[in-house]
Amino acid sequence: MPDNKAVVKTGNEKSISPAVIKRLPRYYRYLGDLLKNDVVRISSKELSQRMNVTASQIRQDLNNFGGFGQQGYGYNVEYLYNEMGKILGLDRTNNIIIVGAGNLGQALANNQDFDSNGFKIIGLFDVNPRLIGMTVRGVEVYDIDMLETFLKEHEVMIAALTLPKSKAVKVAEQLVDLGIKALWNFAPVDLHFSEDILVENVHLAESIMTLSYRIHSQNQ
Amino acid sequence: MPDNKAVVKTGNEKSISPAVIKRLPRYYRYLGDLLKNDVVRISSKELSQRMNVTASQIRQDLNNFGGFGQQGYGYNVEYLYNEMGKILGLDRTNNIIIVGAGNLGQALANNQDFDSNGFKIIGLFDVNPRLIGMTVRGVEVYDIDMLETFLKEHEVMIAALTLPKSKAVKVAEQLVDLGIKALWNFAPVDLHFSEDILVENVHLAESIMTLSYRIHSQNQ
């Protein structure tokens, strides 16, 4: 097995295109499924058929991180899965807080996919007294006024924003002031911070509009 | 005001790149915000500054649909907002059902952004007897066994899948058999259908992994 760890850690990732980055979790998911089905190795051709992408794209994507394949052998599934996990930062525990404990915040807290991938939700926050004090899958909902204290006592990697648009910008600014470096934003608003603050948006309304566009342009 | 309606309806959209399509809802959101703030017209330069894209990109994107701007005048906000809405199919009512009435399904049903954009959630479906019969913002949760009857009686444009991975594929196949043409899939699985079935995925675990990748590659 080639030792690609050195390549993985050179920091080359910084120049990797967003399109490649977006595809990495999908590789990770497919490799995880293969692993669960006790598949030991897979050729790029087989993997490409399952994933419905070209074998050449798979090879190109993985070459960004040093390759991982061996001519005539293909990919060792467990090794590639673990390496992909390291690349995605899933070999560490990534503590998450969720700000906004309504349905969407609770849906995230209830999503078991996150646990198995190194993400750990350690607190929910809300302004609503009816929600404060309840627990979701063992995770407590705190008063949003407790944010500062909580963030002093816990190392939090990511804050999810599941708040109404009207509150999201102010709360995001507060979180950044308190040292949060990565925001997973579900509010339908763009957040503007300096480059060292990472923002990943999940704009649900935009996703369904894209679908609506495709439906109606097809019908025309 | 130029009459671009003829251009909009030629079916040219089919050749428009997915990247452009993904940006359309964001234009629509910004234009809606401008309209709410009583802005009557805006130059591509001003719009580009607000949206943090280049003015040339805005002009190129909008030229896919025939333009809409007038030299020296810029864009009429209300006109462009309405035209963009038509392009996105938001000038019609798009009936939606949600299959899976857990937290995520309820979060979607509670999301008021959809109403104002022509989307109408007309039913939730679940297998859980504790959920069946309850209502979410006035929308009833039906037994999933009622799907066939319901779809015969209602014109449904989109089915949202907020189900566990283990059930999503089977339910999606059932929905397609019953005539559904567009799936908004939240389950962490790829759905494979013929080309006339549109699938828009919201893979939350993949979104947060992308964020995790960016955090850890930055720190290396």
PDB file of N, CA, C and O in Angstrom, chain A residues 101-142:
ATOM      1  N   ALA A 101     -33.306  26.096  18.043  1.00  0.00           N
ATOM      2  CA  ALA A 101     -33.693  24.725  18.420  1.00  0.00           C
ATOM      3  C   ALA A 101     -35.113  24.393  17.962  1.00  0.00           C
ATOM      4  O   ALA A 101     -35.791  23.581  18.577  1.00  0.00           O
ATOM      5  N   GLY A 102     -35.574  25.032  16.903  1.00  0.00           N
ATOM      6  CA  GLY A 102     -36.876  24.689  16.313  1.00  0.00           C
ATOM      7  C   GLY A 102     -36.779  23.348  15.587  1.00  0.00           C
ATOM      8  O   GLY A 102     -35.842  22.577  15.795  1.00  0.00           O
ATOM      9  N   ASN A 103     -37.759  23.096  14.719  1.00  0.00           N
ATOM     10  CA  ASN A 103     -37.792  21.813  14.009  1.00  0.00           C
ATOM     11  C   ASN A 103     -36.494  21.482  13.297  1.00  0.00           C
ATOM     12  O   ASN A 103     -36.008  20.359  13.360  1.00  0.00           O
ATOM     13  N   LEU A 104     -35.954  22.496  12.606  1.00  0.00           N
ATOM     14  CA  LEU A 104     -34.774  22.211  11.796  1.00  0.00           C
ATOM     15  C   LEU A 104     -33.566  21.917  12.683  1.00  0.00           C
ATOM     16  O   LEU A 104     -32.826  20.961  12.451  1.00  0.00           O
ATOM     17  N   GLY A 105     -33.390  22.725  13.739  1.00  0.00           N
ATOM     18  CA  GLY A 105     -32.302  22.473  14.687  1.00  0.00           C
ATOM     19  C   GLY A 105     -32.451  21.100  15.325  1.00  0.00           C
ATOM     20  O   GLY A 105     -31.480  20.350  15.458  1.00  0.00           O
ATOM     21  N   GLN A 106     -33.679  20.746  15.684  1.00  0.00           N
ATOM     22  CA  GLN A 106     -33.918  19.429  16.279  1.00  0.00           C
ATOM     23  C   GLN A 106     -33.684  18.311  15.268  1.00  0.00           C
ATOM     24  O   GLN A 106     -33.180  17.241  15.615  1.00  0.00           O
ATOM     25  N   ALA A 107     -34.053  18.570  14.010  1.00  0.00           N
ATOM     26  CA  ALA A 107     -33.811  17.566  12.966  1.00  0.00           C
ATOM     27  C   ALA A 107     -32.313  17.289  12.846  1.00  0.00           C
ATOM     28  O   ALA A 107     -31.887  16.140  12.729  1.00  0.00           O
ATOM     29  N   LEU A 108     -31.499  18.351  12.900  1.00  0.00           N
ATOM     30  CA  LEU A 108     -30.044  18.149  12.830  1.00  0.00           C
ATOM     31  C   LEU A 108     -29.554  17.368  14.041  1.00  0.00           C
ATOM     32  O   LEU A 108     -28.748  16.448  13.926  1.00  0.00           O
ATOM     33  N   ALA A 109     -30.064  17.756  15.226  1.00  0.00           N
ATOM     34  CA  ALA A 109     -29.622  17.078  16.450  1.00  0.00           C
ATOM     35  C   ALA A 109     -30.013  15.607  16.434  1.00  0.00           C
ATOM     36  O   ALA A 109     -29.326  14.760  16.997  1.00  0.00           O
ATOM     37  N   ASN A 110     -31.107  15.285  15.774  1.00  0.00           N
ATOM     38  CA  ASN A 110     -31.589  13.902  15.703  1.00  0.00           C
ATOM     39  C   ASN A 110     -30.943  13.082  14.594  1.00  0.00           C
ATOM     40  O   ASN A 110     -31.164  11.884  14.502  1.00  0.00           O
ATOM     41  N   ASN A 111     -30.182  13.730  13.731  1.00  0.00           N
ATOM     42  CA  ASN A 111     -29.623  13.044  12.569  1.00  0.00           C
ATOM     43  C   ASN A 111     -28.408  12.195  12.965  1.00  0.00           C
ATOM     44  O   ASN A 111     -27.349  12.724  13.282  1.00  0.00           O
ATOM     45  N   GLN A 112     -28.578  10.907  12.924  1.00  0.00           N
ATOM     46  CA  GLN A 112     -27.524  10.016  13.407  1.00  0.00           C
ATOM     47  C   GLN A 112     -26.353   9.894  12.445  1.00  0.00           C
ATOM     48  O   GLN A 112     -25.293   9.381  12.822  1.00  0.00           O
ATOM     49  N   ASP A 113     -26.545  10.359  11.203  1.00  0.00           N
ATOM     50  CA  ASP A 113     -25.429  10.339  10.253  1.00  0.00           C
ATOM     51  C   ASP A 113     -24.224  11.102  10.775  1.00  0.00           C
ATOM     52  O   ASP A 113     -23.089  10.794  10.455  1.00  0.00           O
ATOM     53  N   PHE A 114     -24.503  12.150  11.539  1.00  0.00           N
ATOM     54  CA  PHE A 114     -23.395  13.007  11.954  1.00  0.00           C
ATOM     55  C   PHE A 114     -22.480  12.305  12.951  1.00  0.00           C
ATOM     56  O   PHE A 114     -21.258  12.383  12.858  1.00  0.00           O
ATOM     57  N   ASP A 115     -23.082  11.585  13.916  1.00  0.00           N
ATOM     58  CA  ASP A 115     -22.300  10.908  14.957  1.00  0.00           C
ATOM     59  C   ASP A 115     -21.221  10.017  14.372  1.00  0.00           C
ATOM     60  O   ASP A 115     -20.075  10.027  14.804  1.00  0.00           O
ATOM     61  N   SER A 116     -21.669   9.219  13.372  1.00  0.00           N
ATOM     62  CA  SER A 116     -20.762   8.200  12.863  1.00  0.00           C
ATOM     63  C   SER A 116     -19.647   8.829  12.028  1.00  0.00           C
ATOM     64  O   SER A 116     -18.725   8.159  11.617  1.00  0.00           O
ATOM     65  N   ASN A 117     -19.730  10.121  11.787  1.00  0.00           N
ATOM     66  CA  ASN A 117     -18.718  10.785  10.977  1.00  0.00           C
ATOM     67  C   ASN A 117     -17.858  11.771  11.760  1.00  0.00           C
ATOM     68  O   ASN A 117     -17.284  12.685  11.195  1.00  0.00           O
ATOM     69  N   GLY A 118     -17.782  11.583  13.066  1.00  0.00           N
ATOM     70  CA  GLY A 118     -16.877  12.420  13.853  1.00  0.00           C
ATOM     71  C   GLY A 118     -17.484  13.752  14.290  1.00  0.00           C
ATOM     72  O   GLY A 118     -16.817  14.551  14.935  1.00  0.00           O
ATOM     73  N   PHE A 119     -18.740  13.979  13.943  1.00  0.00           N
ATOM     74  CA  PHE A 119     -19.379  15.220  14.375  1.00  0.00           C
ATOM     75  C   PHE A 119     -20.130  14.963  15.675  1.00  0.00           C
ATOM     76  O   PHE A 119     -20.803  13.947  15.820  1.00  0.00           O
ATOM     77  N   LYS A 120     -19.991  15.890  16.616  1.00  0.00           N
ATOM     78  CA  LYS A 120     -20.662  15.693  17.897  1.00  0.00           C
ATOM     79  C   LYS A 120     -21.408  16.975  18.265  1.00  0.00           C
ATOM     80  O   LYS A 120     -20.784  18.026  18.450  1.00  0.00           O
ATOM     81  N   ILE A 121     -22.703  16.852  18.321  1.00  0.00           N
ATOM     82  CA  ILE A 121     -23.501  18.019  18.695  1.00  0.00           C
ATOM     83  C   ILE A 121     -23.509  18.121  20.208  1.00  0.00           C
ATOM     84  O   ILE A 121     -23.932  17.175  20.890  1.00  0.00           O
ATOM     85  N   ILE A 122     -22.993  19.227  20.734  1.00  0.00           N
ATOM     86  CA  ILE A 122     -22.838  19.298  22.189  1.00  0.00           C
ATOM     87  C   ILE A 122     -23.765  20.326  22.831  1.00  0.00           C
ATOM     88  O   ILE A 122     -23.803  20.434  24.062  1.00  0.00           O
ATOM     89  N   GLY A 123     -24.515  21.065  22.030  1.00  0.00           N
ATOM     90  CA  GLY A 123     -25.459  21.992  22.639  1.00  0.00           C
ATOM     91  C   GLY A 123     -26.367  22.621  21.609  1.00  0.00           C
ATOM     92  O   GLY A 123     -25.958  22.840  20.464  1.00  0.00           O
ATOM     93  N   LEU A 124     -27.611  22.854  22.009  1.00  0.00           N
ATOM     94  CA  LEU A 124     -28.535  23.640  21.191  1.00  0.00           C
ATOM     95  C   LEU A 124     -28.815  24.928  21.953  1.00  0.00           C
ATOM     96  O   LEU A 124     -28.759  24.965  23.188  1.00  0.00           O
ATOM     97  N   PHE A 125     -29.131  25.977  21.233  1.00  0.00           N
ATOM     98  CA  PHE A 125     -29.389  27.267  21.866  1.00  0.00           C
ATOM     99  C   PHE A 125     -30.645  27.892  21.267  1.00  0.00           C
ATOM    100  O   PHE A 125     -30.878  27.789  20.061  1.00  0.00           O
ATOM    101  N   ASP A 126     -31.421  28.534  22.118  1.00  0.00           N
ATOM    102  CA  ASP A 126     -32.629  29.178  21.626  1.00  0.00           C
ATOM    103  C   ASP A 126     -33.024  30.307  22.576  1.00  0.00           C
ATOM    104  O   ASP A 126     -32.529  30.401  23.697  1.00  0.00           O
ATOM    105  N   VAL A 127     -33.918  31.154  22.084  1.00  0.00           N
ATOM    106  CA  VAL A 127     -34.461  32.225  22.940  1.00  0.00           C
ATOM    107  C   VAL A 127     -35.801  31.804  23.546  1.00  0.00           C
ATOM    108  O   VAL A 127     -36.277  32.431  24.483  1.00  0.00           O
ATOM    109  N   ASN A 128     -36.396  30.761  22.998  1.00  0.00           N
ATOM    110  CA  ASN A 128     -37.755  30.373  23.389  1.00  0.00           C
ATOM    111  C   ASN A 128     -37.760  29.599  24.716  1.00  0.00           C
ATOM    112  O   ASN A 128     -37.217  28.501  24.805  1.00  0.00           O
ATOM    113  N   PRO A 129     -38.397  30.201  25.761  1.00  0.00           N
ATOM    114  CA  PRO A 129     -38.393  29.558  27.082  1.00  0.00           C
ATOM    115  C   PRO A 129     -39.011  28.156  27.071  1.00  0.00           C
ATOM    116  O   PRO A 129     -38.679  27.328  27.917  1.00  0.00           O
ATOM    117  N   ARG A 130     -39.911  27.915  26.112  1.00  0.00           N
ATOM    118  CA  ARG A 130     -40.536  26.587  26.056  1.00  0.00           C
ATOM    119  C   ARG A 130     -39.559  25.516  25.572  1.00  0.00           C
ATOM    120  O   ARG A 130     -39.765  24.330  25.784  1.00  0.00           O
ATOM    121  N   LEU A 131     -38.506  25.941  24.872  1.00  0.00           N
ATOM    122  CA  LEU A 131     -37.525  24.973  24.368  1.00  0.00           C
ATOM    123  C   LEU A 131     -36.338  24.827  25.325  1.00  0.00           C
ATOM    124  O   LEU A 131     -35.745  23.753  25.445  1.00  0.00           O
ATOM    125  N   ILE A 132     -36.004  25.930  26.013  1.00  0.00           N
ATOM    126  CA  ILE A 132     -34.828  25.924  26.884  1.00  0.00           C
ATOM    127  C   ILE A 132     -35.009  24.897  28.007  1.00  0.00           C
ATOM    128  O   ILE A 132     -36.054  24.857  28.650  1.00  0.00           O
ATOM    129  N   GLY A 133     -34.011  24.052  28.201  1.00  0.00           N
ATOM    130  CA  GLY A 133     -34.069  23.033  29.252  1.00  0.00           C
ATOM    131  C   GLY A 133     -34.458  21.664  28.735  1.00  0.00           C
ATOM    132  O   GLY A 133     -34.186  20.653  29.372  1.00  0.00           O
ATOM    133  N   MET A 134     -35.116  21.611  27.567  1.00  0.00           N
ATOM    134  CA  MET A 134     -35.435  20.287  27.022  1.00  0.00           C
ATOM    135  C   MET A 134     -34.164  19.666  26.448  1.00  0.00           C
ATOM    136  O   MET A 134     -33.134  20.334  26.285  1.00  0.00           O
ATOM    137  N   THR A 135     -34.220  18.365  26.185  1.00  0.00           N
ATOM    138  CA  THR A 135     -33.078  17.726  25.542  1.00  0.00           C
ATOM    139  C   THR A 135     -33.525  17.036  24.260  1.00  0.00           C
ATOM    140  O   THR A 135     -34.653  16.576  24.146  1.00  0.00           O
ATOM    141  N   VAL A 136     -32.622  17.034  23.290  1.00  0.00           N
ATOM    142  CA  VAL A 136     -32.862  16.355  22.020  1.00  0.00           C
ATOM    143  C   VAL A 136     -31.767  15.297  21.871  1.00  0.00           C
ATOM    144  O   VAL A 136     -30.584  15.648  21.775  1.00  0.00           O
ATOM    145  N   ARG A 137     -32.171  14.035  21.910  1.00  0.00           N
ATOM    146  CA  ARG A 137     -31.192  12.929  21.892  1.00  0.00           C
ATOM    147  C   ARG A 137     -30.086  13.160  22.914  1.00  0.00           C
ATOM    148  O   ARG A 137     -28.899  12.970  22.634  1.00  0.00           O
ATOM    149  N   GLY A 138     -30.478  13.618  24.099  1.00  0.00           N
ATOM    150  CA  GLY A 138     -29.506  13.803  25.172  1.00  0.00           C
ATOM    151  C   GLY A 138     -28.759  15.125  25.142  1.00  0.00           C
ATOM    152  O   GLY A 138     -27.958  15.419  26.031  1.00  0.00           O
ATOM    153  N   VAL A 139     -28.989  15.928  24.129  1.00  0.00           N
ATOM    154  CA  VAL A 139     -28.302  17.220  24.023  1.00  0.00           C
ATOM    155  C   VAL A 139     -29.231  18.316  24.541  1.00  0.00           C
ATOM    156  O   VAL A 139     -30.392  18.415  24.117  1.00  0.00           O
ATOM    157  N   GLU A 140     -28.719  19.132  25.464  1.00  0.00           N
ATOM    158  CA  GLU A 140     -29.572  20.124  26.113  1.00  0.00           C
ATOM    159  C   GLU A 140     -29.766  21.374  25.250  1.00  0.00           C
ATOM    160  O   GLU A 140     -28.884  21.769  24.489  1.00  0.00           O
ATOM    161  N   VAL A 141     -30.956  21.959  25.385  1.00  0.00           N
ATOM    162  CA  VAL A 141     -31.215  23.266  24.773  1.00  0.00           C
ATOM    163  C   VAL A 141     -30.950  24.338  25.829  1.00  0.00           C
ATOM    164  O   VAL A 141     -31.593  24.364  26.879  1.00  0.00           O
ATOM    165  N   TYR A 142     -29.970  25.204  25.556  1.00  0.00           N
ATOM    166  CA  TYR A 142     -29.600  26.270  26.483  1.00  0.00           C
ATOM    167  C   TYR A 142     -30.189  27.607  26.049  1.00  0.00           C
ATOM    168  O   TYR A 142     -30.467  27.826  24.857  1.00  0.00           O
TER     169      TYR A 142
END
